PDB file of C-alpha atoms in Angstrom:
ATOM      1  CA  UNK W   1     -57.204  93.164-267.506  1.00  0.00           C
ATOM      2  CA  UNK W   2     -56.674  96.543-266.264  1.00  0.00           C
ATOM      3  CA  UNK W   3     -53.302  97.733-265.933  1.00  0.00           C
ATOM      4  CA  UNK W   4     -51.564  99.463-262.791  1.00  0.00           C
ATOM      5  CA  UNK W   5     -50.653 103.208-263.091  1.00  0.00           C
ATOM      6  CA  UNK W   6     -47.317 104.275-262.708  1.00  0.00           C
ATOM      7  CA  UNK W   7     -45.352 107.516-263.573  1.00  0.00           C
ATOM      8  CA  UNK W   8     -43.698 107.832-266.644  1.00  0.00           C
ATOM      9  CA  UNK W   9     -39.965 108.624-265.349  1.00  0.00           C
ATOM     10  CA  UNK W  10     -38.333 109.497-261.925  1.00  0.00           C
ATOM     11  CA  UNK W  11     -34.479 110.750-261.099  1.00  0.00           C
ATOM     12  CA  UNK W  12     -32.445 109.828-258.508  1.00  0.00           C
ATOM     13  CA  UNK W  13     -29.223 110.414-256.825  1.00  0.00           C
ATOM     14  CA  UNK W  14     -26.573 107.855-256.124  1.00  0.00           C
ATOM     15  CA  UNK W  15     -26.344 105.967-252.740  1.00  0.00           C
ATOM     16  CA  UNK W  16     -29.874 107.962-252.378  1.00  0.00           C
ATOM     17  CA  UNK W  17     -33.460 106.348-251.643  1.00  0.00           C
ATOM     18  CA  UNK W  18     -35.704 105.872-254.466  1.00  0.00           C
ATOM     19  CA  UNK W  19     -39.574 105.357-253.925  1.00  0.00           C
ATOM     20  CA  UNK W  20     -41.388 104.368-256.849  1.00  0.00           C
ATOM     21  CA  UNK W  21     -45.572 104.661-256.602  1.00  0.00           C
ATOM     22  CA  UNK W  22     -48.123 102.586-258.504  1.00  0.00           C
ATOM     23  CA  UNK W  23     -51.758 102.363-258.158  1.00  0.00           C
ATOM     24  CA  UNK W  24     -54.036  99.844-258.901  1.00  0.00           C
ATOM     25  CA  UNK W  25     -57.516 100.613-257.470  1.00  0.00           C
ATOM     26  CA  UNK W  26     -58.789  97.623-259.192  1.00  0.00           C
ATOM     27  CA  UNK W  27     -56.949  94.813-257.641  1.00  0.00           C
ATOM     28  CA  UNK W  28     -59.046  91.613-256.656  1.00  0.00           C
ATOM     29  CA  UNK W  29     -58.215  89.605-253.509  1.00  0.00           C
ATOM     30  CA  UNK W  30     -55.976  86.645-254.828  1.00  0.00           C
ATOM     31  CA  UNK W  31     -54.101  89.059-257.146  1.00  0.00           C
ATOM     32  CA  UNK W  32     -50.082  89.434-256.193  1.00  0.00           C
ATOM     33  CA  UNK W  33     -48.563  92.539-256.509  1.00  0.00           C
ATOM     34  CA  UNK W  34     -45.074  91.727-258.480  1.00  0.00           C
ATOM     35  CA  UNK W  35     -42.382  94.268-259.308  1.00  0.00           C
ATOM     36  CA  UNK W  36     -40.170  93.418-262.238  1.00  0.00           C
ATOM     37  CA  UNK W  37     -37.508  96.009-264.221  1.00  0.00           C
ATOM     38  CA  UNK W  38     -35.727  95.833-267.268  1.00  0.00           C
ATOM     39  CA  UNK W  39     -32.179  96.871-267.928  1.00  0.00           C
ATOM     40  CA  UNK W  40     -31.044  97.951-270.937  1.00  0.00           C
ATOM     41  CA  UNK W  41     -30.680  94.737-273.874  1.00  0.00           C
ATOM     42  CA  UNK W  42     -32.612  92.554-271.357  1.00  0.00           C
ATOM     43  CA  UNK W  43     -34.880  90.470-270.567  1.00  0.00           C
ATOM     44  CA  UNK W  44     -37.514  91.875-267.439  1.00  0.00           C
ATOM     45  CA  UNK W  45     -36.432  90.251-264.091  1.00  0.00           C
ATOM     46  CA  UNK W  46     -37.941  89.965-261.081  1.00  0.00           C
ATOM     47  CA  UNK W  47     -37.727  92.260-257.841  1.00  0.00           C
ATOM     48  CA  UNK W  48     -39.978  91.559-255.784  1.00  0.00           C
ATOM     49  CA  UNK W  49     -44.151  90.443-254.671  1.00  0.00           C
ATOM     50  CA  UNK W  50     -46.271  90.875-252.393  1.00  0.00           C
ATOM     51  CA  UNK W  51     -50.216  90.002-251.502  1.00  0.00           C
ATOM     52  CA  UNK W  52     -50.864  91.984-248.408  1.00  0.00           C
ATOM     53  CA  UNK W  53     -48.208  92.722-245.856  1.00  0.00           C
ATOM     54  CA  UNK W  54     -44.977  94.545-246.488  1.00  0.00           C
ATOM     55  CA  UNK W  55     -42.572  92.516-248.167  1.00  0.00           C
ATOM     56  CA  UNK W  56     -38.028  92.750-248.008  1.00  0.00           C
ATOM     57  CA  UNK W  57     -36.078  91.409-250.037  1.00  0.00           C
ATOM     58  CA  UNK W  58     -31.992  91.834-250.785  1.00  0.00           C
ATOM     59  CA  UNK W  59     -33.264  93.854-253.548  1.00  0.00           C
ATOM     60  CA  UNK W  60     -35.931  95.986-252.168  1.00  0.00           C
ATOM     61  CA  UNK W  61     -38.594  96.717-250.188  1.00  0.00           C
ATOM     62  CA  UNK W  62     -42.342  96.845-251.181  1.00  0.00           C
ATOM     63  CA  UNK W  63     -44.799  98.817-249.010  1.00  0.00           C
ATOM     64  CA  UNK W  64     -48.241  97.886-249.803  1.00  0.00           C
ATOM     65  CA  UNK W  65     -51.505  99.955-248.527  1.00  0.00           C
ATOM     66  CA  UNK W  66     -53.773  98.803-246.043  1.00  0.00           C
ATOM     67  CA  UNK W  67     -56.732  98.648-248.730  1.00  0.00           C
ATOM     68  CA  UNK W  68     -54.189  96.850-251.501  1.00  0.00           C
ATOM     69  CA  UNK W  69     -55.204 100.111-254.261  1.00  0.00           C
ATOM     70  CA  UNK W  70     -51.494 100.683-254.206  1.00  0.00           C
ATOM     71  CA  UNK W  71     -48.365 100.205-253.344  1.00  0.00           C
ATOM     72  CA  UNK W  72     -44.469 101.659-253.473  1.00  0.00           C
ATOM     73  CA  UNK W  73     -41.088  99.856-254.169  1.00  0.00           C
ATOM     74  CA  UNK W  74     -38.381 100.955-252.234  1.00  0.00           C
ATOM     75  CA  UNK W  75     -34.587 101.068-252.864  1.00  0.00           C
ATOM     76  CA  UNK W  76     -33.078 101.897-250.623  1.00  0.00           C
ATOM     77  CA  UNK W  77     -29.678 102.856-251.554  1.00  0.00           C
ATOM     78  CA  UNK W  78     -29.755 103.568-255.687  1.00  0.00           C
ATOM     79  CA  UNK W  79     -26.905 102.108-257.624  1.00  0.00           C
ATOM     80  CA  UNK W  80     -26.211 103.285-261.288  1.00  0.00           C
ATOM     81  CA  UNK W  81     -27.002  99.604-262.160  1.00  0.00           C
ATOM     82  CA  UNK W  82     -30.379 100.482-261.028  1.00  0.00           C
ATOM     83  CA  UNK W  83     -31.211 102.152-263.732  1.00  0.00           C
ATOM     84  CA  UNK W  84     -33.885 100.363-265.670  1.00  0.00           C
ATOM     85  CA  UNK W  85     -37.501 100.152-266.162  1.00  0.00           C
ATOM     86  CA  UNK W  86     -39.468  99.055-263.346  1.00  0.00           C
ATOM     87  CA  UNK W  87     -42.714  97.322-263.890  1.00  0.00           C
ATOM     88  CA  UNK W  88     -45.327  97.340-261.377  1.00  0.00           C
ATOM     89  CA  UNK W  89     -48.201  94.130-262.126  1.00  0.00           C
ATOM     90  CA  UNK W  90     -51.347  92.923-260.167  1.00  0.00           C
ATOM     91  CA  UNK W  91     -52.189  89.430-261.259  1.00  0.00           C
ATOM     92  CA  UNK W  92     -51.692  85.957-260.690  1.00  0.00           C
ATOM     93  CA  UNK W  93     -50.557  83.907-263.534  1.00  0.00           C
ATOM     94  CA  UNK W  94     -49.752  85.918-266.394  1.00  0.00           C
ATOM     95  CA  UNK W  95     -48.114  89.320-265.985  1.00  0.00           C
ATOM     96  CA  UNK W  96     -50.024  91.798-267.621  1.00  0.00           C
ATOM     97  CA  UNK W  97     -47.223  94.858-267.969  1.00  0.00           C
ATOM     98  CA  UNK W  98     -47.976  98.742-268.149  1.00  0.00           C
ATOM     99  CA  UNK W  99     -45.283 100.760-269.754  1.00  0.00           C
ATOM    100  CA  UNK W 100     -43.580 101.254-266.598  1.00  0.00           C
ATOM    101  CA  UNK W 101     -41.641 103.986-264.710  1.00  0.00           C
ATOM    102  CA  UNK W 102     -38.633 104.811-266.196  1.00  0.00           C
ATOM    103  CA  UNK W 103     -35.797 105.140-263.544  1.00  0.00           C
ATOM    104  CA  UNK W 104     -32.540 107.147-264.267  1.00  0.00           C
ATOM    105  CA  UNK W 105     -29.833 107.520-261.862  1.00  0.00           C
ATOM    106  CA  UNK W 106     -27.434 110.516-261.846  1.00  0.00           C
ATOM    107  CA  UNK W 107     -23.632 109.825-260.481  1.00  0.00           C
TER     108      UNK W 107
ATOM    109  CA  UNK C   1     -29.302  76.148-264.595  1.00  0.00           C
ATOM    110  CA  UNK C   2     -27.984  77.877-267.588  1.00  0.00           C
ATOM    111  CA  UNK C   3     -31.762  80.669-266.808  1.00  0.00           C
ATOM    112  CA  UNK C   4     -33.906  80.601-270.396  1.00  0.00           C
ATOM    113  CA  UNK C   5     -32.503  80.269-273.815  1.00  0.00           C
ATOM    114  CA  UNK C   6     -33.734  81.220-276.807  1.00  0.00           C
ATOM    115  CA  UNK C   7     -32.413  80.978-280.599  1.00  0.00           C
ATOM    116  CA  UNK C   8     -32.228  83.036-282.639  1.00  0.00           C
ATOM    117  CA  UNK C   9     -31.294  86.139-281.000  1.00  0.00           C
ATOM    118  CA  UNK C  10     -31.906  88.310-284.436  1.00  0.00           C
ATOM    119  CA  UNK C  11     -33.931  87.221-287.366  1.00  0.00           C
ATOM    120  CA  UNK C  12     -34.484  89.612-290.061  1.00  0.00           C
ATOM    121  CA  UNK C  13     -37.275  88.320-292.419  1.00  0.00           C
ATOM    122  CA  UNK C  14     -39.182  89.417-295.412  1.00  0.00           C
ATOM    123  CA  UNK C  15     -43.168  90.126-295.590  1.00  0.00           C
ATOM    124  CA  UNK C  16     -44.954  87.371-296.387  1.00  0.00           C
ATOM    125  CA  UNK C  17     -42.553  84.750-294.673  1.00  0.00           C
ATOM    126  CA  UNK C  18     -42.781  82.350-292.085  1.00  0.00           C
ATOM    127  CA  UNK C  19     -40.580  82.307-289.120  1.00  0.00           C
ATOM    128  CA  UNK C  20     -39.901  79.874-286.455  1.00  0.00           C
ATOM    129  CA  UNK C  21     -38.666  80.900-282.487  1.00  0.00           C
ATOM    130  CA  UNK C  22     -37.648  78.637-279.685  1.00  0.00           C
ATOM    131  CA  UNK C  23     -37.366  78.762-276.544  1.00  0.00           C
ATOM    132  CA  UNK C  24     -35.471  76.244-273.772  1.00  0.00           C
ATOM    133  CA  UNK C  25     -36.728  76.783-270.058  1.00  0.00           C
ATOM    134  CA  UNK C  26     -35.120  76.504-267.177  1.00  0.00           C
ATOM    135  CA  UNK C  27     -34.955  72.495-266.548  1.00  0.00           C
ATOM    136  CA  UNK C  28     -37.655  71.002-264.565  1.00  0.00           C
ATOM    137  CA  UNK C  29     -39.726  74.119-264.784  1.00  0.00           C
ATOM    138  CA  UNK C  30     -43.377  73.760-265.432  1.00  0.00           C
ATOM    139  CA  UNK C  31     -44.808  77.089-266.911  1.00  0.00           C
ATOM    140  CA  UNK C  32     -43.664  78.715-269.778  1.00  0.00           C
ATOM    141  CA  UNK C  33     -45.046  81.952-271.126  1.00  0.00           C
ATOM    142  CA  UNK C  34     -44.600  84.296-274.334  1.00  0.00           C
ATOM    143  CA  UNK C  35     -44.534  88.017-274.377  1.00  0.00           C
ATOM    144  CA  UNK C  36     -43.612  90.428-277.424  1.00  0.00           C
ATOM    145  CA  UNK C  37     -42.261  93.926-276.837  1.00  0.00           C
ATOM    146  CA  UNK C  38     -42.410  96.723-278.992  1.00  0.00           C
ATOM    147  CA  UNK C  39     -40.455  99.907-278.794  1.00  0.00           C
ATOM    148  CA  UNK C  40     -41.232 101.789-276.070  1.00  0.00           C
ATOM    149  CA  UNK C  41     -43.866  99.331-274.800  1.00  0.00           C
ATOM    150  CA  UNK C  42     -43.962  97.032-271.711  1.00  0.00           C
ATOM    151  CA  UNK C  43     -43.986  93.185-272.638  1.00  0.00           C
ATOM    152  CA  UNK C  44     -47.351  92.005-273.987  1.00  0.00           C
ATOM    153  CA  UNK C  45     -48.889  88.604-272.985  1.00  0.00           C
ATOM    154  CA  UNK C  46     -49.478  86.172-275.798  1.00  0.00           C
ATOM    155  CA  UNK C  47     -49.656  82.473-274.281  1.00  0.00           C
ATOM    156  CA  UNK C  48     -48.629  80.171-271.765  1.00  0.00           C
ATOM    157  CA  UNK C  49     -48.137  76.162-271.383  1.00  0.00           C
ATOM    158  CA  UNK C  50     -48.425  73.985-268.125  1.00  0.00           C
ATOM    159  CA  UNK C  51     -46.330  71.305-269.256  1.00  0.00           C
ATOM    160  CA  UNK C  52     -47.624  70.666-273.012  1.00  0.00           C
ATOM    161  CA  UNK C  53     -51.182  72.059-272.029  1.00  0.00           C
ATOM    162  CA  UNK C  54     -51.724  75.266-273.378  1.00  0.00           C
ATOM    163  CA  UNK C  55     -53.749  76.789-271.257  1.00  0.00           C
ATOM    164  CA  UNK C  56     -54.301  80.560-272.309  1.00  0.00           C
ATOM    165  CA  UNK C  57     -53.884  82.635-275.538  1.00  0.00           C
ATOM    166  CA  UNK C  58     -54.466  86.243-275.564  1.00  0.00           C
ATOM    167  CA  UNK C  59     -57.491  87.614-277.949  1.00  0.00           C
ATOM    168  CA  UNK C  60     -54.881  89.525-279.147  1.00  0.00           C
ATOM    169  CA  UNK C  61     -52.996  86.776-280.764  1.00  0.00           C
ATOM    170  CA  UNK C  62     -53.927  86.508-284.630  1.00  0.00           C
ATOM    171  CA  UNK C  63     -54.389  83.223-286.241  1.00  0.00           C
ATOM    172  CA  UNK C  64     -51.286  83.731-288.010  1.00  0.00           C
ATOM    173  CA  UNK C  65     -49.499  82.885-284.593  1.00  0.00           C
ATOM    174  CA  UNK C  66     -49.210  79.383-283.117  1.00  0.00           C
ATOM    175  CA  UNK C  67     -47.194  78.004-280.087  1.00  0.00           C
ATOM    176  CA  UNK C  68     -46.181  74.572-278.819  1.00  0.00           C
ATOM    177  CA  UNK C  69     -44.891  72.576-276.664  1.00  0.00           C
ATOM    178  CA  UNK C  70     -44.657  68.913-277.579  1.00  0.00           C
ATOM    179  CA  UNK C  71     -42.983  67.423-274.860  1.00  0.00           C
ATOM    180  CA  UNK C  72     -43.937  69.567-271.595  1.00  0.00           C
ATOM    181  CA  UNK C  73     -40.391  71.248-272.171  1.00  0.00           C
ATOM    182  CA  UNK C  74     -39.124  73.127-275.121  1.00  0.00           C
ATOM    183  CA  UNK C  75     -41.809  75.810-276.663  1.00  0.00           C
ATOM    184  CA  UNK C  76     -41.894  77.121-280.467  1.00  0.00           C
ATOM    185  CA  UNK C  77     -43.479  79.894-281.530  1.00  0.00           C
ATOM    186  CA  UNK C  78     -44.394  80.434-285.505  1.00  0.00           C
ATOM    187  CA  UNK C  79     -45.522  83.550-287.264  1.00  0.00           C
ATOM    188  CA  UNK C  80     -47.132  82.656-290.338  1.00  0.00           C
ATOM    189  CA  UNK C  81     -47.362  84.969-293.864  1.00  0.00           C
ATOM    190  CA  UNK C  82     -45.084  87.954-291.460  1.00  0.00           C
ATOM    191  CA  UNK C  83     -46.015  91.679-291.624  1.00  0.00           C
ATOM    192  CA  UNK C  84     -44.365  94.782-290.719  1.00  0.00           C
ATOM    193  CA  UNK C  85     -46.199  94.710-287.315  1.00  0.00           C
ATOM    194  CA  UNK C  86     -45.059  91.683-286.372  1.00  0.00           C
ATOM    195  CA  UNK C  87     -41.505  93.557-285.747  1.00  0.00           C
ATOM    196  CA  UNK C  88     -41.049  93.201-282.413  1.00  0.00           C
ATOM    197  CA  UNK C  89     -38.895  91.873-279.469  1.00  0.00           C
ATOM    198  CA  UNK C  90     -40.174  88.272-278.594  1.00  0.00           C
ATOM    199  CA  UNK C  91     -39.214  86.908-274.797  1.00  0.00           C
ATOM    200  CA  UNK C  92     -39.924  83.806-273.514  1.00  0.00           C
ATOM    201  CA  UNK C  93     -40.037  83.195-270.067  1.00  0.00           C
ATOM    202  CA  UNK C  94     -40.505  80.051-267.765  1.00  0.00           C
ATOM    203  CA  UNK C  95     -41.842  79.773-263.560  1.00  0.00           C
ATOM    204  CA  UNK C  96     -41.806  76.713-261.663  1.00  0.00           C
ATOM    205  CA  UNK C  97     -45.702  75.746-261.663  1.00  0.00           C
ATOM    206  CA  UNK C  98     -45.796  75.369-257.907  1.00  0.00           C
ATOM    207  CA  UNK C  99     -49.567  75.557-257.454  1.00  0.00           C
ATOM    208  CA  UNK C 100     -49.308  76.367-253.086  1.00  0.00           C
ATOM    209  CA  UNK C 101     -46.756  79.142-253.640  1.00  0.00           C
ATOM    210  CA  UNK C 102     -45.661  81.836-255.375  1.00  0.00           C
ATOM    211  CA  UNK C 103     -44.254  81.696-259.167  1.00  0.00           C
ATOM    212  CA  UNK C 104     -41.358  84.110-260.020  1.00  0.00           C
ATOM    213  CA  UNK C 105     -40.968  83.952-263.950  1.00  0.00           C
ATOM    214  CA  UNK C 106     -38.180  84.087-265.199  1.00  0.00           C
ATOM    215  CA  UNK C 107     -36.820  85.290-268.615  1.00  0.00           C
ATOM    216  CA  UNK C 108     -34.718  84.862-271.719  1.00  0.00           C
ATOM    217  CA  UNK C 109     -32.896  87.057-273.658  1.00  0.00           C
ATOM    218  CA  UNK C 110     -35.481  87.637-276.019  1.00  0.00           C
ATOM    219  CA  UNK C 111     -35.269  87.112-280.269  1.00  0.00           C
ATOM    220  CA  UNK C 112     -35.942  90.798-282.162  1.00  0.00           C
ATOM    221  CA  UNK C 113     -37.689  90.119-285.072  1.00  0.00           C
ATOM    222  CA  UNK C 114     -37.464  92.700-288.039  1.00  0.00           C
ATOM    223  CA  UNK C 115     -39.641  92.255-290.535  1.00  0.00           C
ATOM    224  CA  UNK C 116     -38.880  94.033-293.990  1.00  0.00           C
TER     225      UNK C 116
END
């Protein structure tokens, strides 16, 4: 299972936007995109999915492209308790996890 | 719904031993999957149940590993004969099962494993 490709870290200012990329070029047609991030100590928990249209949630936002090869979570107004690791997955079933974008948030 | 339990939390072990996790689900939910995390690493797929079925185990998954889960709701996991790369953060995590819509999985706290 090829993994998505996301960048290492990004930075971000309080009560700011945050867009975080990921590609994966090699997603099939019944694969969901899912978003999940990890806080500190924890478990990963979910954020959001999506298949093909743009998806909002209390959480986020997820913009997906037109040909599905990638797609960007959006948050849209960056909390300190954002700060986490944020896991972008293509699958179905199983989540097959990258090492995910490291977001930090500056006060 | 008390979300996914797992016990222990912490085990610390020494090579060549044989430990024992478990993991609770959230009631009534069908699916329940195993990752293990390393330092640094995203989770890593091992296995996952549809009620007592197993019905996938990753090639990376040694024969030292085995899971189950006798009754369609509780799930063990045992490492047999431990080694120092078995040191690692194991998290359980459960989903519904709904087969016409989308499964959100949900996860425990996780039990860290060090193995001396």
């Amino acid at each position: 299972d090829a993994k998505t490709t996301q960048p290492n870290s990004m930075e971000s200012n309080e009560e700011e936007p945050v867009h975080l990329p990921c590609n994966h070029s090699t997603i099939s047609g019944t694969d969901y995109i899912h978003w999940y991030r990890q806080l500190p100590s924890q478990g990963p928990e979910y954020v959001i999915h999506g298949l093909t249209s743009n998806v909002n949630n209390r959480m986020a936002s997820l913009a997906i492209a037109e040909d599905r090869k990638s797609s960007t979570l959006i948050l849209h107004r960056a909390t300190l308790r954002d700060a986490a690791v944020y896991y972008c997955i293509k699958g179905r079933n199983k989540l097959v996890f990258g090492a995910g974008t490291i977001l930090r948030v500056k006060s | 719904d008390t979300g996914v339990s797992q016990d222990p939390r912490h085990k610390i072990t020494k090579r060549g031993q044989n430990v024992t996790f478990r993991c609770d689900p959230i009631s009534e939910h069908n699916r329940l999957y195993w990752y293990r995390q390393t330092l640094g690493q995203g989770p890593e797929f091992l296995t996952y149940f549809q009620n007592e079925a197993q019905l996938e185990k990753s090639r990376l998954l040694s024969d030292r590993f085995s899971a189950e889960r006798p009754k369609g709701s509780f799930s063990t996991l045992e490492i047999q004969r431990t080694e120092q790369g078995d040191s690692a953060m194991y998290l359980c995590a459960s989903s519904p099962g709904l087969t016409s819509s989308y499964n959100e999985q949900f996860f425990g706290p996780g039990t860290r494993l060090t193995v001396l």
